[in-house]
XYZ file of N, CA and C in Angstrom:
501
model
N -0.156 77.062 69.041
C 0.205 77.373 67.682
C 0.507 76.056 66.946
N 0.187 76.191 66.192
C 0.138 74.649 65.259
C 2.155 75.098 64.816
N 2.214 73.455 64.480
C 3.519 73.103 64.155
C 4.283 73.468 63.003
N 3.276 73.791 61.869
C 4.035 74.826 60.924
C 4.189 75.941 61.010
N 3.303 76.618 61.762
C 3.674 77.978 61.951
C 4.949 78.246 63.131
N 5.082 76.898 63.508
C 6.298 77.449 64.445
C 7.693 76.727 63.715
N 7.656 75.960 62.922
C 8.103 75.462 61.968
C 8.916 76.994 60.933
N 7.841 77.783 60.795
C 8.174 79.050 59.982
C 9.116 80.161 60.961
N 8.311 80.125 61.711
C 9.004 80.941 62.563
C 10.707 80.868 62.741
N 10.881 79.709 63.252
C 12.039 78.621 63.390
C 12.518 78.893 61.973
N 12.473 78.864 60.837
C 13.113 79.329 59.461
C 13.330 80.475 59.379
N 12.169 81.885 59.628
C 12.433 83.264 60.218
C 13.938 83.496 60.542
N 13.692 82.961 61.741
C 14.869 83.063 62.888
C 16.188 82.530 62.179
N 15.947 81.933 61.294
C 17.107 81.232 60.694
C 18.088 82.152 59.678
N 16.670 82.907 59.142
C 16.945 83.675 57.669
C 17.282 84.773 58.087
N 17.050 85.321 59.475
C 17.791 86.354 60.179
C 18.814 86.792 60.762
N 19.003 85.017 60.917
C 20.786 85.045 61.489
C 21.603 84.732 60.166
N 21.097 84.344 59.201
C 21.980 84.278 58.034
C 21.997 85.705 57.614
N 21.092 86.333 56.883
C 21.258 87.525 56.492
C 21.928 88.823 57.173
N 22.302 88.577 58.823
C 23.033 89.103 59.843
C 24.552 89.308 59.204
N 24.512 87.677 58.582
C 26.576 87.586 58.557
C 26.791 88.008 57.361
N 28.070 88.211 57.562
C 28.986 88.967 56.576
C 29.110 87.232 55.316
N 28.751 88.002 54.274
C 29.329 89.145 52.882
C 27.258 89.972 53.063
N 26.370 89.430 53.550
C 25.148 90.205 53.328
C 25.640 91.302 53.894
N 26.238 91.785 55.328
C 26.427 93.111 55.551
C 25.415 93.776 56.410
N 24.587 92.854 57.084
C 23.645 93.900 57.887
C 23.585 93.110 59.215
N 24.947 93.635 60.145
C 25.094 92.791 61.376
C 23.413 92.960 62.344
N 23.601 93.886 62.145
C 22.314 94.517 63.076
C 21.130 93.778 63.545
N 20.756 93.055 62.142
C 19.795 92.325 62.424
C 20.142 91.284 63.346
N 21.059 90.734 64.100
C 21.187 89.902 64.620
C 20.688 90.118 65.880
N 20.836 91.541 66.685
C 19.579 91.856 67.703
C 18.226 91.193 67.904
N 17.795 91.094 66.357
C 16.210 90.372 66.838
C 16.244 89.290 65.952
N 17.237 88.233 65.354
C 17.375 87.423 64.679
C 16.712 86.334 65.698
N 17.017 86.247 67.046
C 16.597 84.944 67.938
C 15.123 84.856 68.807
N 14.538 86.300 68.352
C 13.355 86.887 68.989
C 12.050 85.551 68.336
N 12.503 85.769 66.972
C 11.131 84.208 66.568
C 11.176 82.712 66.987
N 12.502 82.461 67.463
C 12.756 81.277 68.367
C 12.245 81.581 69.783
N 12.574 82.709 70.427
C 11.980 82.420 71.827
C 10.413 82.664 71.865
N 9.656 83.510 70.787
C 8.447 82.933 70.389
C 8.165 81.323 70.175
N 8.644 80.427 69.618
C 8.782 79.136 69.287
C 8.710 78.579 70.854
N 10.008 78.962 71.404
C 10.041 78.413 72.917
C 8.389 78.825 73.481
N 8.419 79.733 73.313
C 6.963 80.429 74.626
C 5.663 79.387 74.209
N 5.716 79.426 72.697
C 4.490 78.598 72.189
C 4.564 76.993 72.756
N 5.830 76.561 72.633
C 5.625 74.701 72.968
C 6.025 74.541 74.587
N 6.312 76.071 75.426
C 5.440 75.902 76.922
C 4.596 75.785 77.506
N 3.725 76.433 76.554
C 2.137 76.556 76.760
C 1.248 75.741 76.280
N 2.263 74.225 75.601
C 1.760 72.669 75.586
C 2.141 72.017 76.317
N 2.916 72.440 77.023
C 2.908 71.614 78.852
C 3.760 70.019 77.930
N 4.782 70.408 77.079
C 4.872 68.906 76.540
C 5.881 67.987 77.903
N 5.793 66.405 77.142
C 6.774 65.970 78.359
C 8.381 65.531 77.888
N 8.544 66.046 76.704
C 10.009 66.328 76.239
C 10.188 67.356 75.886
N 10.319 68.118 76.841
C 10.555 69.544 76.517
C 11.913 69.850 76.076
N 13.092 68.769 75.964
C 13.903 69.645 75.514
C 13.812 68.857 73.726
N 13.616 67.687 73.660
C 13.608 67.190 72.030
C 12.501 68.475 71.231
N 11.416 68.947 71.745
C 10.594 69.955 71.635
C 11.471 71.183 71.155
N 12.102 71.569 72.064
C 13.082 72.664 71.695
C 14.145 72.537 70.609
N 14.844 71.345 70.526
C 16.246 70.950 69.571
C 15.014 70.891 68.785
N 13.714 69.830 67.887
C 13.741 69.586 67.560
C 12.693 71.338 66.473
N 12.170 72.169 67.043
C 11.786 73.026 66.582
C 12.942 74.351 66.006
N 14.050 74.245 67.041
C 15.234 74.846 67.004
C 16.161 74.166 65.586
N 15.802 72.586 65.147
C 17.204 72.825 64.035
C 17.273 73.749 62.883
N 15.554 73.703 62.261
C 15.009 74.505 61.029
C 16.242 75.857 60.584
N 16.021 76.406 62.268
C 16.754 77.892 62.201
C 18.310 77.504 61.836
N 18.849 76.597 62.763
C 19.985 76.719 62.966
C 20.860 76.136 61.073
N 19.875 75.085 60.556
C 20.044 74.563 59.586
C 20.299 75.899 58.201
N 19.473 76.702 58.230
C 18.985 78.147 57.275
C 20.370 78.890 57.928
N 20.594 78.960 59.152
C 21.951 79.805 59.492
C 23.181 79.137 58.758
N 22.770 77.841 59.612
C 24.360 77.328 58.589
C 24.732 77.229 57.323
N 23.583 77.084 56.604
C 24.046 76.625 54.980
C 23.828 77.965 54.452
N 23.107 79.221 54.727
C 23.250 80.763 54.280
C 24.900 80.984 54.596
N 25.430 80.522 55.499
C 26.584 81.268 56.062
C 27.858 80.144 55.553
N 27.922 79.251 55.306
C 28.995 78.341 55.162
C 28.762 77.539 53.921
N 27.506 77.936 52.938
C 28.059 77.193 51.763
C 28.921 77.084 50.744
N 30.044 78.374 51.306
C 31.251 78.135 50.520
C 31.930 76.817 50.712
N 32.112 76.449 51.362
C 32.783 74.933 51.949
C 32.408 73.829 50.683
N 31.265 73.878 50.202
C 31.096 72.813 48.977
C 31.641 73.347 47.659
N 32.485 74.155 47.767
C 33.737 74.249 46.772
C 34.491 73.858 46.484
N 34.780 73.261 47.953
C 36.276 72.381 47.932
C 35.512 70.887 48.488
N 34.776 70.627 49.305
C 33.483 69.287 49.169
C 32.806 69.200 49.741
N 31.776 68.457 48.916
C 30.179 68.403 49.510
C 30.314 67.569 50.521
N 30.686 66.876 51.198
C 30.636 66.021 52.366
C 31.326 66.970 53.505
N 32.389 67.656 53.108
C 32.460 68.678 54.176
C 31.786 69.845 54.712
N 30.888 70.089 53.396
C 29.640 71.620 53.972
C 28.304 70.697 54.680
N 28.349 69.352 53.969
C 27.411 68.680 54.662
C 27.270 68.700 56.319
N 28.951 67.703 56.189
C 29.574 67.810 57.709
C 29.390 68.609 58.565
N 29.637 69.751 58.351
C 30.027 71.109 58.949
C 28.492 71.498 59.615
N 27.902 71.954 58.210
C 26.707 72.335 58.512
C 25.630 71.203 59.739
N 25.602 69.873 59.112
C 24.777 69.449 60.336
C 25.490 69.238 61.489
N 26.869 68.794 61.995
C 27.214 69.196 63.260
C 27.046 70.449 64.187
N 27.246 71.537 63.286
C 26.808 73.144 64.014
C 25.409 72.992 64.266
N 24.942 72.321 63.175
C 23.339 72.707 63.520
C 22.948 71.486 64.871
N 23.103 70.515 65.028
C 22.693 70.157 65.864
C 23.448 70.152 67.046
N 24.877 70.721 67.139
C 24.994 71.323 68.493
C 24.336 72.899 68.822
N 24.173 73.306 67.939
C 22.982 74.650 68.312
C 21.810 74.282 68.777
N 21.006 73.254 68.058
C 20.068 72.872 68.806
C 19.793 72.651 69.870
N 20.868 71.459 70.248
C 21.234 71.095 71.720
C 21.407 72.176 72.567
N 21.976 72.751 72.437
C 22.062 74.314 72.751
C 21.188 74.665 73.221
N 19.713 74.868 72.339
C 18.627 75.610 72.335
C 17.828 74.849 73.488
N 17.881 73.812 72.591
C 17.272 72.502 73.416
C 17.442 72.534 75.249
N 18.616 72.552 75.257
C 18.750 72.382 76.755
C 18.049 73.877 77.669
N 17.950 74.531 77.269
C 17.977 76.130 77.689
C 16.446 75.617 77.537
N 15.559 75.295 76.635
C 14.289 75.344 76.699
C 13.795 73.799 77.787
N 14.545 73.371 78.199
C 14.302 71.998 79.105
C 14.238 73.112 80.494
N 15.201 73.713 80.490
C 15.193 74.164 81.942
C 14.414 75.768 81.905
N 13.488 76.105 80.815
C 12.536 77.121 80.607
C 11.562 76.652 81.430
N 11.426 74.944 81.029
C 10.021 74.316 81.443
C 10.065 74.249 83.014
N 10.986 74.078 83.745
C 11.025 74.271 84.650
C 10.744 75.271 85.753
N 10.415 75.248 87.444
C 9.712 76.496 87.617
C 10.933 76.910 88.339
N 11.481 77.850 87.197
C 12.097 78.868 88.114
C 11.938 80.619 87.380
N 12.188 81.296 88.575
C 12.164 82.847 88.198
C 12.106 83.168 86.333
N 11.335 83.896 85.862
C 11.468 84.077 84.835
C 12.636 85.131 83.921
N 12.780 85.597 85.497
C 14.151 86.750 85.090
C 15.298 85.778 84.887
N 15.068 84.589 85.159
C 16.680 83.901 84.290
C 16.803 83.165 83.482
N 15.788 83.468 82.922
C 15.848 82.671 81.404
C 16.550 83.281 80.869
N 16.543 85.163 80.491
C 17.738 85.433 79.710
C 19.228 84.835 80.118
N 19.317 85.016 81.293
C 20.867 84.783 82.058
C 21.173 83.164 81.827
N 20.589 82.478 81.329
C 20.749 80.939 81.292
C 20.882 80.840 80.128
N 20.012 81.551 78.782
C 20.399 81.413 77.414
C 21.716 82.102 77.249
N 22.015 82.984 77.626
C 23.316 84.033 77.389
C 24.415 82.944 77.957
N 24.550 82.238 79.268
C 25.118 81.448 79.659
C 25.129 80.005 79.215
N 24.117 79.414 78.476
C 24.696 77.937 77.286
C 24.851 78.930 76.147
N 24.710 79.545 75.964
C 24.898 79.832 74.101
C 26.628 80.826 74.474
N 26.963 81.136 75.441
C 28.614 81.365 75.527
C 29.207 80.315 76.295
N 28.263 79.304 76.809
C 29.398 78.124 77.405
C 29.522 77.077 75.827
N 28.181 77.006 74.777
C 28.131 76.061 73.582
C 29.543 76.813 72.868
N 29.793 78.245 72.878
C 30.672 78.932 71.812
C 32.729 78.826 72.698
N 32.058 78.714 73.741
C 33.129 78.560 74.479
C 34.544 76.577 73.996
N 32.945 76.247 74.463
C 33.286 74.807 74.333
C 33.524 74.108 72.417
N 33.256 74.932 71.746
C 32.974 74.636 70.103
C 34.731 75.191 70.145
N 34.952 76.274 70.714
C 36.342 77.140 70.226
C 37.895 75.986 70.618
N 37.414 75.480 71.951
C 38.431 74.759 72.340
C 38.318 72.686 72.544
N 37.972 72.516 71.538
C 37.899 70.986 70.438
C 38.645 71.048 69.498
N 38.977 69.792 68.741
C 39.569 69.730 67.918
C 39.014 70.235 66.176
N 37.123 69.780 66.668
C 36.185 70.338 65.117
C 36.084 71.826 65.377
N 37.013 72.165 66.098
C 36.828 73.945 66.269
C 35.960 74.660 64.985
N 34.955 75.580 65.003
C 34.582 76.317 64.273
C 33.716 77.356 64.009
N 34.958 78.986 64.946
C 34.670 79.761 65.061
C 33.766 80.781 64.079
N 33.689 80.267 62.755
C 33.361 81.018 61.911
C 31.629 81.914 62.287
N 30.896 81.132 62.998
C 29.414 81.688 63.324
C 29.180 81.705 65.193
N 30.311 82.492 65.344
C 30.234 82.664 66.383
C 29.901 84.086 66.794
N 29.125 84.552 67.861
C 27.900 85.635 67.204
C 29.271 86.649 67.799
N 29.983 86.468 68.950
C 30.890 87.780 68.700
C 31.740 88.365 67.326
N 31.898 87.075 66.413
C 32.317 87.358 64.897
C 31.924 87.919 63.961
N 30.546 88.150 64.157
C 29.380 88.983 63.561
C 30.204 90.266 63.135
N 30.850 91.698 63.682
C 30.978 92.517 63.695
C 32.381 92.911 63.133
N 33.023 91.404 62.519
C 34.136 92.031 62.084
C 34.355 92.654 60.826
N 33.170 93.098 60.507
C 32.916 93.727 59.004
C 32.790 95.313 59.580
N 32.712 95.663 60.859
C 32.115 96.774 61.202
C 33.249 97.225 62.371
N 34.410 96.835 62.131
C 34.904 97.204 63.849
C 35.251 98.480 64.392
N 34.736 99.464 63.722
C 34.520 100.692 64.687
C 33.162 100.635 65.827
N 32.491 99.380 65.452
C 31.236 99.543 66.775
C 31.892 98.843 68.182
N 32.754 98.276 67.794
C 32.846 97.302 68.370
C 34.851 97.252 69.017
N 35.520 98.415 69.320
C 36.641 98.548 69.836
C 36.600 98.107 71.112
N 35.995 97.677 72.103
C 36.146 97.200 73.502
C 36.229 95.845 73.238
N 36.051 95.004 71.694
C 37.089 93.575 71.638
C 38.385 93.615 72.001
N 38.863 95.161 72.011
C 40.577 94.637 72.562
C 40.589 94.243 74.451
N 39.287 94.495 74.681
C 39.211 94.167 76.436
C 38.812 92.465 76.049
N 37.201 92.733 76.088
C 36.462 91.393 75.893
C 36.887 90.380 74.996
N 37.053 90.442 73.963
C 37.384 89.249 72.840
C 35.875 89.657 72.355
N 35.817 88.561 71.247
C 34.888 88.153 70.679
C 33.504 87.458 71.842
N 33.885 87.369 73.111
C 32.619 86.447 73.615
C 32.216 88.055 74.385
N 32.840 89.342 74.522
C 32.097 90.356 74.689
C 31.128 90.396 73.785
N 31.147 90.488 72.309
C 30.294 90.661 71.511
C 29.243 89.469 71.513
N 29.996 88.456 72.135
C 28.659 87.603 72.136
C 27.480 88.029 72.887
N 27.821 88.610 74.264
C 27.182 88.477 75.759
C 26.865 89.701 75.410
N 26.902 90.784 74.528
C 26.423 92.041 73.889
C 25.342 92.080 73.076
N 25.093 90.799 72.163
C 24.304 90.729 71.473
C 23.506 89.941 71.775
């Protein structure tokens, strides 16, 4: 697949996890918000590249960039160097994120754990974001649902990283 179309895709995926969060109101979509990224992943496996994970971060920021600034451009209210801030640090530890998970895609192991390895960096990335000092829980996907919390009453067991490892 040529590089803009995965380029788009990667924006897709972006405009899906924005339109997911609250004040839009339609958590739901966040089910298949990450489905055009692991399309993205499948496509730059099947170029056998030899940086497979800059491959991944670097097809992965598009999305993460469209998530962050849909979801946090209130922040340039009070200043533009802080939504700046904000936004490209999230986005490129999401990447990294992505990035690393698609380094060890390329690798040969079982294909049944690719889910179990993304579910496991993307709640060890949300884990590790919560307890730093740039803490910033705000797009953290178990947070998704607090517009809706009758779906979602077994947060008084799990926390918020149930809803992560749920969605």
């Amino acid at each position: 697949m040529k590089w803009y179309k995965l380029t788009l895709l990667s924006i897709l995926s972006g405009l899906l996890l924005g339109f997911a969060w609250y004040p839009h109101g339609l958590p739901f979509i966040i089910f298949f918000a990450f489905i055009p990224l692991f399309f993205v992943s499948d496509s730059l496996l099947l170029k056998k590249s030899k940086v497979p994970f800059l491959k991944g971060f670097l097809f992965s920021l598009p999305a993460f960039l469209v998530w962050n600034t849909l979801t946090t451009w209130w922040i340039g209210k009070c200043t533009i160097a802080g939504v700046l801030a904000a936004i490209a640090i999230n986005s490129i530890m999401m990447s990294f994120t992505f990035g690393l998970w698609h380094l060890c895609k390329s690798k040969p192991i079982p294909k049944v754990f690719y889910s179990f390895l993304f579910v496991s960096f993307w709640m060890t990335f949300e884990f590790i974001h919560l307890n730093w000092d740039l803490t910033w829980p705000w797009l953290n996907l178990g947070n998704l649902f607090a517009v809706c919390p009758r779906y979602v009453q077994w947060y008084s067991v799990t926390g918020t990283f149930g809803g992560t490892l749920w969605i």
